[in-house]
GROMACS .gro file of C-alpha atoms in nm:
model
  422
    1MET     CA    1  14.042  15.325   5.103
    2ASP     CA    2  13.992  15.237   4.701
    3ARG     CA    3  13.704  14.964   4.628
    4ARG     CA    4  14.022  14.640   4.549
    5GLY     CA    5  14.127  14.758   4.894
    6PHE     CA    6  13.790  14.737   5.048
    7LEU     CA    7  13.671  14.386   4.942
    8PHE     CA    8  14.030  14.263   5.031
    9ALA     CA    9  13.975  14.388   5.350
   10GLY     CA   10  13.643  14.236   5.412
   11GLY     CA   11  13.753  13.924   5.261
   12VAL     CA   12  14.020  13.849   5.555
   13LEU     CA   13  13.731  13.963   5.764
   14LEU     CA   14  13.548  13.692   5.658
   15GLY     CA   15  13.778  13.484   5.647
   16SER     CA   16  13.906  13.542   6.016
   17ALA     CA   17  13.553  13.490   6.115
   18TRP     CA   18  13.505  13.211   5.897
   19TRP     CA   19  13.844  13.063   6.064
   20LEU     CA   20  13.666  13.132   6.445
   21ARG     CA   21  13.334  12.947   6.368
   22PRO     CA   22  13.307  12.651   6.589
   23ALA     CA   23  13.519  12.317   6.546
   24ASP     CA   24  13.326  12.022   6.517
   25GLN     CA   25  13.235  11.798   6.795
   26GLY     CA   26  13.046  11.559   6.694
   27ARG     CA   27  13.182  11.212   6.705
   28PRO     CA   28  13.015  10.867   6.680
   29TYR     CA   29  12.973  10.571   6.967
   30SER     CA   30  13.265  10.468   7.151
   31ASP     CA   31  13.292  10.105   7.161
   32TYR     CA   32  13.153  10.135   7.467
   33PHE     CA   33  12.846  10.308   7.410
   34ARG     CA   34  12.772  10.165   7.128
   35LYS     CA   35  12.780   9.799   7.255
   36LEU     CA   36  12.528   9.895   7.466
   37ASN     CA   37  12.332  10.075   7.220
   38ARG     CA   38  12.333   9.758   7.035
   39GLN     CA   39  12.172   9.586   7.386
   40LEU     CA   40  11.889   9.859   7.407
   41ARG     CA   41  11.794   9.832   7.056
   42GLN     CA   42  11.781   9.454   7.123
   43GLN     CA   43  11.628   9.431   7.459
   44GLY     CA   44  11.522   9.728   7.531
   45PRO     CA   45  11.145   9.875   7.620
   46GLY     CA   46  11.213  10.143   7.386
   47ARG     CA   47  11.164  10.449   7.667
   48PRO     CA   48  11.385  10.634   7.898
   49LEU     CA   49  11.600  10.408   8.155
   50MET     CA   50  11.876  10.472   8.442
   51LEU     CA   51  12.117  10.260   8.384
   52ILE     CA   52  12.339  10.077   8.626
   53ASP     CA   53  12.685   9.882   8.468
   54VAL     CA   54  12.716   9.624   8.756
   55PRO     CA   55  13.110   9.523   8.617
   56ARG     CA   56  13.160   9.881   8.711
   57LEU     CA   57  12.978   9.902   9.008
   58ASP     CA   58  13.131   9.591   9.127
   59HIS     CA   59  13.476   9.715   9.006
   60ASN     CA   60  13.369  10.052   9.269
   61ILE     CA   61  13.308   9.836   9.548
   62GLU     CA   62  13.609   9.677   9.551
   63ARG     CA   63  13.819   9.982   9.551
   64ILE     CA   64  13.589  10.133   9.828
   65GLN     CA   65  13.673   9.799  10.029
   66LYS     CA   66  14.044   9.803   9.976
   67MET     CA   67  14.074  10.144  10.151
   68ARG     CA   68  13.768  10.108  10.357
   69PRO     CA   69  13.984  10.139  10.708
   70ALA     CA   70  13.982   9.847  10.888
   71HIS     CA   71  13.861  10.008  11.217
   72GLN     CA   72  13.604  10.211  11.110
   73ASP     CA   73  13.236  10.055  11.059
   74PHE     CA   74  13.058  10.176  10.733
   75ARG     CA   75  12.710  10.303  10.634
   76ILE     CA   76  12.577  10.296  10.306
   77VAL     CA   77  12.367  10.633  10.223
   78ALA     CA   78  12.041  10.490  10.127
   79LYS     CA   79  11.904  10.776   9.974
   80SER     CA   80  12.236  10.771   9.669
   81LEU     CA   81  12.114  10.440   9.566
   82PRO     CA   82  11.752  10.414   9.642
   83CYS     CA   83  11.716  10.037   9.522
   84PRO     CA   84  11.678   9.726   9.714
   85ALA     CA   85  11.854   9.499   9.472
   86LEU     CA   86  12.163   9.735   9.454
   87LEU     CA   87  12.194   9.814   9.828
   88ALA     CA   88  12.168   9.441   9.888
   89ARG     CA   89  12.463   9.408   9.632
   90ILE     CA   90  12.672   9.655   9.769
   91MET     CA   91  12.589   9.580  10.173
   92GLN     CA   92  12.679   9.220  10.122
   93ALA     CA   93  13.000   9.295   9.938
   94MET     CA   94  13.060   9.531  10.188
   95SER     CA   95  12.988   9.329  10.479
   96THR     CA   96  12.740   9.575  10.705
   97ARG     CA   97  12.397   9.589  10.759
   98ARG     CA   98  12.409   9.929  10.804
   99LEU     CA   99  12.216  10.197  10.611
  100MET     CA  100  12.146  10.594  10.585
  101VAL     CA  101  11.830  10.668  10.496
  102PHE     CA  102  11.660  11.050  10.476
  103HIS     CA  103  11.311  10.993  10.335
  104GLN     CA  104  11.034  10.891  10.581
  105PRO     CA  105  10.839  10.649  10.348
  106GLN     CA  106  11.173  10.477  10.270
  107ILE     CA  107  11.209  10.358  10.665
  108LEU     CA  108  10.951  10.145  10.643
  109ALA     CA  109  11.060  10.017  10.297
  110LEU     CA  110  11.375   9.941  10.381
  111ALA     CA  111  11.293   9.811  10.720
  112GLN     CA  112  11.085   9.566  10.561
  113GLN     CA  113  11.344   9.477  10.249
  114PHE     CA  114  11.649   9.465  10.519
  115PRO     CA  115  11.516   9.311  10.867
  116ASP     CA  116  11.811   9.256  11.005
  117SER     CA  117  11.943   9.615  10.883
  118ASP     CA  118  12.044   9.912  11.116
  119LEU     CA  119  11.893  10.242  11.024
  120LEU     CA  120  12.031  10.529  11.077
  121LEU     CA  121  11.787  10.860  11.012
  122GLY     CA  122  12.056  11.165  10.743
  123LYS     CA  123  11.868  11.431  10.811
  124PRO     CA  124  11.580  11.550  11.109
  125MET     CA  125  11.231  11.443  11.073
  126PRO     CA  126  10.950  11.675  11.153
  127ILE     CA  127  10.764  11.511  11.465
  128GLN     CA  128  10.462  11.460  11.270
  129ALA     CA  129  10.662  11.264  11.022
  130CYS     CA  130  10.821  11.062  11.323
  131ALA     CA  131  10.494  10.991  11.453
  132ASP     CA  132  10.338  10.871  11.117
  133THR     CA  133  10.621  10.594  11.073
  134TYR     CA  134  10.474  10.437  11.408
  135ARG     CA  135  10.127  10.487  11.302
  136ARG     CA  136  10.194  10.311  10.982
  137TRP     CA  137  10.436  10.071  11.123
  138PRO     CA  138  10.359   9.705  10.993
  139GLN     CA  139  10.272   9.466  11.326
  140ALA     CA  140  10.428   9.145  11.125
  141CYS     CA  141  10.773   9.332  11.033
  142LYS     CA  142  11.030   9.145  11.213
  143PHE     CA  143  11.253   9.474  11.225
  144GLN     CA  144  11.256   9.603  11.604
  145PRO     CA  145  11.279  10.033  11.528
  146GLU     CA  146  11.383  10.032  11.950
  147ARG     CA  147  11.672   9.861  11.889
  148GLN     CA  148  11.749   9.919  11.500
  149LEU     CA  149  11.645  10.233  11.399
  150SER     CA  150  11.797  10.590  11.538
  151TRP     CA  151  11.594  10.893  11.473
  152LEU     CA  152  11.851  11.255  11.421
  153ILE     CA  153  11.836  11.530  11.678
  154ASP     CA  154  11.938  11.839  11.557
  155THR     CA  155  11.823  12.113  11.816
  156PRO     CA  156  11.698  12.097  12.207
  157GLU     CA  157  11.302  12.186  12.069
  158ARG     CA  158  11.296  11.853  11.840
  159ALA     CA  159  11.442  11.641  12.177
  160GLN     CA  160  11.222  11.782  12.375
  161GLN     CA  161  10.926  11.689  12.091
  162TYR     CA  162  11.083  11.333  12.071
  163ALA     CA  163  11.078  11.306  12.400
  164GLN     CA  164  10.715  11.412  12.463
  165LEU     CA  165  10.594  11.131  12.147
  166ALA     CA  166  10.810  10.865  12.342
  167ARG     CA  167  10.636  10.921  12.682
  168GLN     CA  168  10.296  10.951  12.591
  169TRP     CA  169  10.259  10.634  12.273
  170GLY     CA  170  10.556  10.452  12.533
  171LEU     CA  171  10.774  10.410  12.288
  172ASN     CA  172  11.158  10.345  12.316
  173MET     CA  173  11.340  10.545  12.073
  174LYS     CA  174  11.732  10.551  12.019
  175VAL     CA  175  11.842  10.898  11.885
  176SER     CA  176  12.169  11.008  11.740
  177LEU     CA  177  12.273  11.366  11.776
  178GLU     CA  178  12.370  11.557  11.431
  179ILE     CA  179  12.646  11.806  11.513
  180ASP     CA  180  12.791  12.115  11.324
  181VAL     CA  181  13.188  12.024  11.231
  182GLY     CA  182  13.170  12.340  10.964
  183LEU     CA  183  12.893  12.260  10.738
  184HIS     CA  184  12.670  12.502  10.894
  185ARG     CA  185  12.372  12.335  10.770
  186GLY     CA  186  12.209  12.296  11.113
  187GLY     CA  187  12.274  12.016  11.380
  188LEU     CA  188  12.373  12.157  11.723
  189ALA     CA  189  12.619  12.427  11.700
  190SER     CA  190  12.846  12.429  11.957
  191PRO     CA  191  12.904  12.137  12.188
  192ALA     CA  192  12.709  12.356  12.492
  193ALA     CA  193  12.420  12.277  12.297
  194LEU     CA  194  12.452  11.933  12.430
  195GLU     CA  195  12.342  12.037  12.825
  196PRO     CA  196  11.982  12.115  12.787
  197ILE     CA  197  11.952  11.753  12.549
  198LEU     CA  198  12.142  11.526  12.814
  199PRO     CA  199  11.827  11.545  13.095
  200LEU     CA  200  11.588  11.309  12.816
  201LEU     CA  201  11.816  11.088  12.812
  202SER     CA  202  11.811  10.763  12.924
  203SER     CA  203  12.149  10.759  13.115
  204ALA     CA  204  11.949  11.047  13.325
  205GLY     CA  205  11.591  10.913  13.332
  206GLY     CA  206  11.446  11.073  13.033
  207PRO     CA  207  11.296  10.829  12.758
  208LEU     CA  208  11.567  10.922  12.462
  209HIS     CA  209  11.827  10.608  12.417
  210LEU     CA  210  12.162  10.795  12.288
  211GLN     CA  211  12.319  10.580  12.030
  212GLY     CA  212  12.597  10.843  11.918
  213PHE     CA  213  12.671  11.138  11.726
  214MET     CA  214  12.667  11.235  11.356
  215GLY     CA  215  12.914  11.531  11.182
  216TYR     CA  216  12.880  11.586  10.804
  217ASP     CA  217  13.172  11.719  10.665
  218ALA     CA  218  13.100  11.780  10.297
  219HIS     CA  219  13.224  12.134  10.313
  220VAL     CA  220  13.601  12.041  10.354
  221GLY     CA  221  13.780  12.007  10.037
  222LYS     CA  222  13.518  12.263   9.832
  223ILE     CA  223  13.647  12.561  10.039
  224PRO     CA  224  13.878  12.719   9.810
  225ALA     CA  225  14.237  12.692   9.895
  226LEU     CA  226  14.298  13.063   9.877
  227ILE     CA  227  14.077  13.053  10.247
  228GLU     CA  228  14.170  12.743  10.390
  229SER     CA  229  14.366  12.431  10.299
  230ARG     CA  230  14.213  12.083  10.260
  231SER     CA  231  14.451  11.950  10.543
  232ARG     CA  232  14.342  12.235  10.755
  233SER     CA  233  13.973  12.224  10.740
  234LEU     CA  234  13.941  11.834  10.789
  235GLN     CA  235  14.225  11.938  11.106
  236GLY     CA  236  13.907  12.205  11.192
  237SER     CA  237  13.616  11.957  11.145
  238GLN     CA  238  13.776  11.689  11.351
  239ALA     CA  239  13.839  11.926  11.629
  240SER     CA  240  13.489  12.058  11.611
  241TYR     CA  241  13.387  11.641  11.646
  242ARG     CA  242  13.627  11.637  11.925
  243ALA     CA  243  13.491  11.930  12.116
  244PHE     CA  244  13.119  11.745  12.152
  245GLN     CA  245  13.303  11.412  12.233
  246GLU     CA  246  13.489  11.569  12.516
  247THR     CA  247  13.173  11.777  12.628
  248LEU     CA  248  12.962  11.478  12.658
  249TYR     CA  249  13.204  11.283  12.890
  250ARG     CA  250  13.248  11.553  13.085
  251LEU     CA  251  12.874  11.621  13.167
  252ALA     CA  252  12.740  11.238  13.107
  253PRO     CA  253  13.049  11.027  13.210
  254VAL     CA  254  12.860  10.747  13.192
  255TYR     CA  255  12.896  10.720  12.837
  256ARG     CA  256  13.259  10.681  12.841
  257GLU     CA  257  13.210  10.292  12.941
  258GLN     CA  258  12.959  10.287  12.637
  259THR     CA  259  13.013  10.244  12.227
  260LEU     CA  260  12.867  10.514  12.079
  261VAL     CA  261  12.851  10.572  11.717
  262MET     CA  262  13.056  10.841  11.543
  263ASN     CA  263  12.935  10.874  11.216
  264GLY     CA  264  13.032  11.124  10.972
  265ALA     CA  265  13.173  11.147  10.659
  266GLY     CA  266  13.046  11.100  10.310
  267SER     CA  267  13.148  10.992   9.924
  268PRO     CA  268  13.392  11.285   9.882
  269THR     CA  269  13.527  11.282  10.247
  270PHE     CA  270  13.524  10.908  10.368
  271ARG     CA  271  13.907  10.823  10.219
  272TRP     CA  272  14.028  11.117  10.510
  273HIS     CA  273  13.921  10.964  10.751
  274ASP     CA  274  14.242  10.780  10.867
  275SER     CA  275  14.326  10.604  11.233
  276HIS     CA  276  14.345  10.977  11.334
  277SER     CA  277  14.035  11.049  11.311
  278PRO     CA  278  13.735  11.062  11.572
  279LEU     CA  279  13.488  10.859  11.370
  280ASN     CA  280  13.428  10.515  11.416
  281GLU     CA  281  13.164  10.513  11.117
  282VAL     CA  282  13.189  10.639  10.798
  283SER     CA  283  12.919  10.663  10.528
  284ALA     CA  284  12.928  10.688  10.160
  285GLY     CA  285  12.678  10.638   9.874
  286SER     CA  286  12.750  10.825   9.563
  287ALA     CA  287  13.078  10.700   9.546
  288PHE     CA  288  12.952  10.326   9.408
  289VAL     CA  289  12.827  10.477   9.092
  290LYS     CA  290  13.001  10.793   9.062
  291ALA     CA  291  12.757  11.048   8.912
  292SER     CA  292  12.908  11.384   8.716
  293ASP     CA  293  12.958  11.577   9.043
  294PHE     CA  294  13.187  11.326   9.236
  295ASP     CA  295  13.431  11.353   8.973
  296LEU     CA  296  13.686  11.417   9.241
  297ASP     CA  297  14.072  11.333   9.263
  298VAL     CA  298  13.980  11.118   9.588
  299LEU     CA  299  13.744  10.920   9.365
  300ALA     CA  300  13.950  10.927   9.060
  301ASP     CA  301  14.029  10.534   9.068
  302LEU     CA  302  13.630  10.467   9.048
  303GLN     CA  303  13.425  10.413   8.738
  304PRO     CA  304  13.135  10.572   8.614
  305ALA     CA  305  12.908  10.315   8.666
  306VAL     CA  306  12.544  10.446   8.571
  307TRP     CA  307  12.378  10.636   8.312
  308ILE     CA  308  12.026  10.797   8.111
  309ALA     CA  309  11.942  10.602   7.777
  310THR     CA  310  11.677  10.749   7.568
  311PRO     CA  311  11.560  10.655   7.250
  312VAL     CA  312  11.596  10.969   6.946
  313LEU     CA  313  11.249  10.998   6.838
  314LYS     CA  314  11.273  11.176   6.521
  315ALA     CA  315  11.629  11.300   6.334
  316SER     CA  316  11.690  11.515   6.066
  317ASP     CA  317  11.916  11.709   5.882
  318GLY     CA  318  11.963  12.091   5.941
  319LEU     CA  319  11.763  12.335   6.194
  320HIS     CA  320  11.417  12.397   6.150
  321LEU     CA  321  11.321  12.705   6.392
  322PRO     CA  322  10.955  12.839   6.402
  323GLY     CA  323  10.885  13.167   6.272
  324ILE     CA  324  11.233  13.196   6.080
  325GLU     CA  325  11.237  12.917   5.848
  326LYS     CA  326  11.435  13.110   5.594
  327THR     CA  327  11.665  13.233   5.797
  328GLY     CA  328  11.720  12.932   6.032
  329GLY     CA  329  11.993  12.738   5.795
  330LEU     CA  330  12.253  13.026   5.885
  331TRP     CA  331  12.343  12.909   6.229
  332PRO     CA  332  12.411  12.522   6.116
  333LEU     CA  333  12.628  12.644   5.821
  334TRP     CA  334  12.812  12.845   6.064
  335ASP     CA  335  12.779  12.604   6.360
  336LEU     CA  336  12.870  12.245   6.239
  337ASN     CA  337  12.736  12.085   6.520
  338ARG     CA  338  12.356  12.212   6.466
  339ARG     CA  339  12.357  12.056   6.105
  340ARG     CA  340  12.163  11.731   6.306
  341SER     CA  341  11.839  11.754   6.471
  342TYR     CA  342  11.766  11.513   6.774
  343PHE     CA  343  11.383  11.517   6.900
  344ILE     CA  344  11.468  11.256   7.222
  345TYR     CA  345  11.228  11.071   7.455
  346GLY     CA  346  11.205  11.287   7.741
  347GLY     CA  347  11.463  11.553   7.886
  348GLU     CA  348  11.571  11.812   8.120
  349TRP     CA  349  11.722  11.578   8.363
  350ARG     CA  350  12.020  11.672   8.592
  351ALA     CA  351  12.199  11.519   8.367
  352HIS     CA  352  12.433  11.576   8.036
  353PRO     CA  353  12.517  11.425   7.721
  354VAL     CA  354  12.763  11.219   7.706
  355SER     CA  355  12.734  10.978   7.363
  356PRO     CA  356  12.736  11.033   7.087
  357ALA     CA  357  12.989  11.319   7.181
  358GLY     CA  358  12.884  11.695   7.094
  359LEU     CA  359  12.518  11.672   7.135
  360GLN     CA  360  12.365  11.984   7.249
  361GLY     CA  361  12.037  12.160   7.328
  362ASN     CA  362  11.915  12.417   7.157
  363PRO     CA  363  11.840  12.763   7.392
  364LEU     CA  364  11.650  12.962   7.125
  365TYR     CA  365  11.406  12.611   7.066
  366GLY     CA  366  11.376  12.598   7.381
  367TYR     CA  367  11.368  12.268   7.617
  368SER     CA  368  11.143  11.992   7.708
  369SER     CA  369  11.033  11.712   7.949
  370ASN     CA  370  10.853  11.557   7.669
  371GLN     CA  371  11.066  11.593   7.391
  372ASP     CA  372  11.369  11.789   7.391
  373LEU     CA  373  11.584  11.859   7.142
  374LEU     CA  374  11.942  11.796   7.063
  375ASN     CA  375  12.166  11.908   6.763
  376GLY     CA  376  12.463  11.763   6.667
  377SER     CA  377  12.718  11.735   6.381
  378GLN     CA  378  12.678  11.497   6.088
  379ALA     CA  379  12.981  11.279   6.244
  380THR     CA  380  12.727  11.152   6.529
  381GLY     CA  381  12.562  10.952   6.281
  382LEU     CA  382  12.246  10.905   6.500
  383ARG     CA  383  12.009  10.738   6.353
  384VAL     CA  384  11.570  10.675   6.495
  385ASP     CA  385  11.535  10.422   6.794
  386ASP     CA  386  11.889  10.470   6.871
  387GLN     CA  387  12.014  10.595   7.211
  388VAL     CA  388  12.156  10.895   7.332
  389PHE     CA  389  12.359  10.833   7.676
  390PHE     CA  390  12.346  11.110   7.939
  391ARG     CA  391  12.535  11.106   8.263
  392PRO     CA  392  12.361  11.201   8.565
  393THR     CA  393  12.494  11.473   8.759
  394GLN     CA  394  12.420  11.325   9.107
  395SER     CA  395  12.198  10.949   9.131
  396GLU     CA  396  11.948  11.037   9.445
  397GLU     CA  397  11.568  11.190   9.325
  398LEU     CA  398  11.695  11.100   9.006
  399MET     CA  399  11.766  10.755   9.026
  400LEU     CA  400  11.349  10.759   9.103
  401GLU     CA  401  11.238  10.879   8.807
  402PHE     CA  402  11.251  10.592   8.595
  403GLY     CA  403  11.120  10.318   8.751
  404ASP     CA  404  11.335   9.971   8.736
  405LEU     CA  405  11.676  10.067   8.719
  406ALA     CA  406  11.833   9.851   8.378
  407ALA     CA  407  12.090   9.670   8.523
  408ILE     CA  408  12.345   9.548   8.274
  409GLN     CA  409  12.513   9.221   8.348
  410ALA     CA  410  12.888   9.131   8.210
  411ASP     CA  411  12.709   8.898   7.984
  412GLY     CA  412  12.465   9.143   7.839
  413ARG     CA  413  12.161   9.041   7.996
  414ILE     CA  414  11.993   9.340   8.088
  415ASP     CA  415  11.777   9.276   8.437
  416TYR     CA  416  11.533   9.532   8.586
  417TRP     CA  417  11.546   9.631   8.985
  418PRO     CA  418  11.276   9.797   9.145
  419VAL     CA  419  11.353  10.102   9.328
  420LEU     CA  420  11.233  10.269   9.698
  421PRO     CA  421  10.968  10.474   9.679
  422GLY     CA  422  10.968  10.761   9.580
   0.00000   0.00000   0.00000
């Protein structure tokens, strides 16, 4: 190849490579987030916040209430909404006092905050945690655990432990039995596992009072369709549930005459339990605020109602990487989305930035929970003290990391709602 041909070929390659460089993903705030940014610049405390969009929350409550089967009671999952004011709003709108609790310190907190509530443990507690709860129970609390609190039993061995504690301390303890309906995360693996537990129940003179079953079916719809269809997975889960019911009624016919709580489902599945379901109670929590893990077809009519907002502490043009200052400018020359650098207050949350669009972390610089670095294009238009908005992947534990929740009302007012113990 002669020199001219070589230069031409090189120019073609360079032009092709330039054409293949990343497109500008940056966008300024949408109208929705521009309004939130203005509110927080004027009223915010200048630190990371977990935001609750109250009008969107109310929209979700209304949609869930309309889709709720009339024959089923509804239990709100407190771990996904760990804030008394948030729970109270949903409880009132959903006309329920039933809560599912997953954290031992929150048992006492919820009992004191909602003395007329009904609490069902969503996971089995070690016997030490159970004993510690009764040891710390405040005498002035109007909540009556013998009537309003149901512990979760997942094995005959744990049933023995709870029965022994009830006898030693003279406790009247309600229990629900966790059953495996296909998730395989524990619980009674087969209906035969009921047999050694039945003598410990009050129907046979034992110290434990059976409230019912709890069978979580989170696997339904998550199994790849090539392995099993959603309808077949749901049918199999419900068939497993019925097998436990039928075995209980056969071994202990007295329960046929009692109204037991047949709890199950969750945010991804509660809408699939119709009149043919063995459940008389469904649970959900995350659906009310819809973090990104719940962007599911079955929840498509619900709106994201929870965000993280955090201020920009430092903003600069370019990308200044330690040790390669002289050559670091080549990266933003190639990638327009690296032309601005923003250090934010906090970071490394289970969340992803959503506004302004096009912001991204920097794997070469590294990540920080103190002052995380985000890069973006010039189009992001961020200034110091502007907010970066993240969408959490889940609410749960993340809601407990920011102090009081910032509840954004329809009129722009920001109320602050304390959270439960973490």
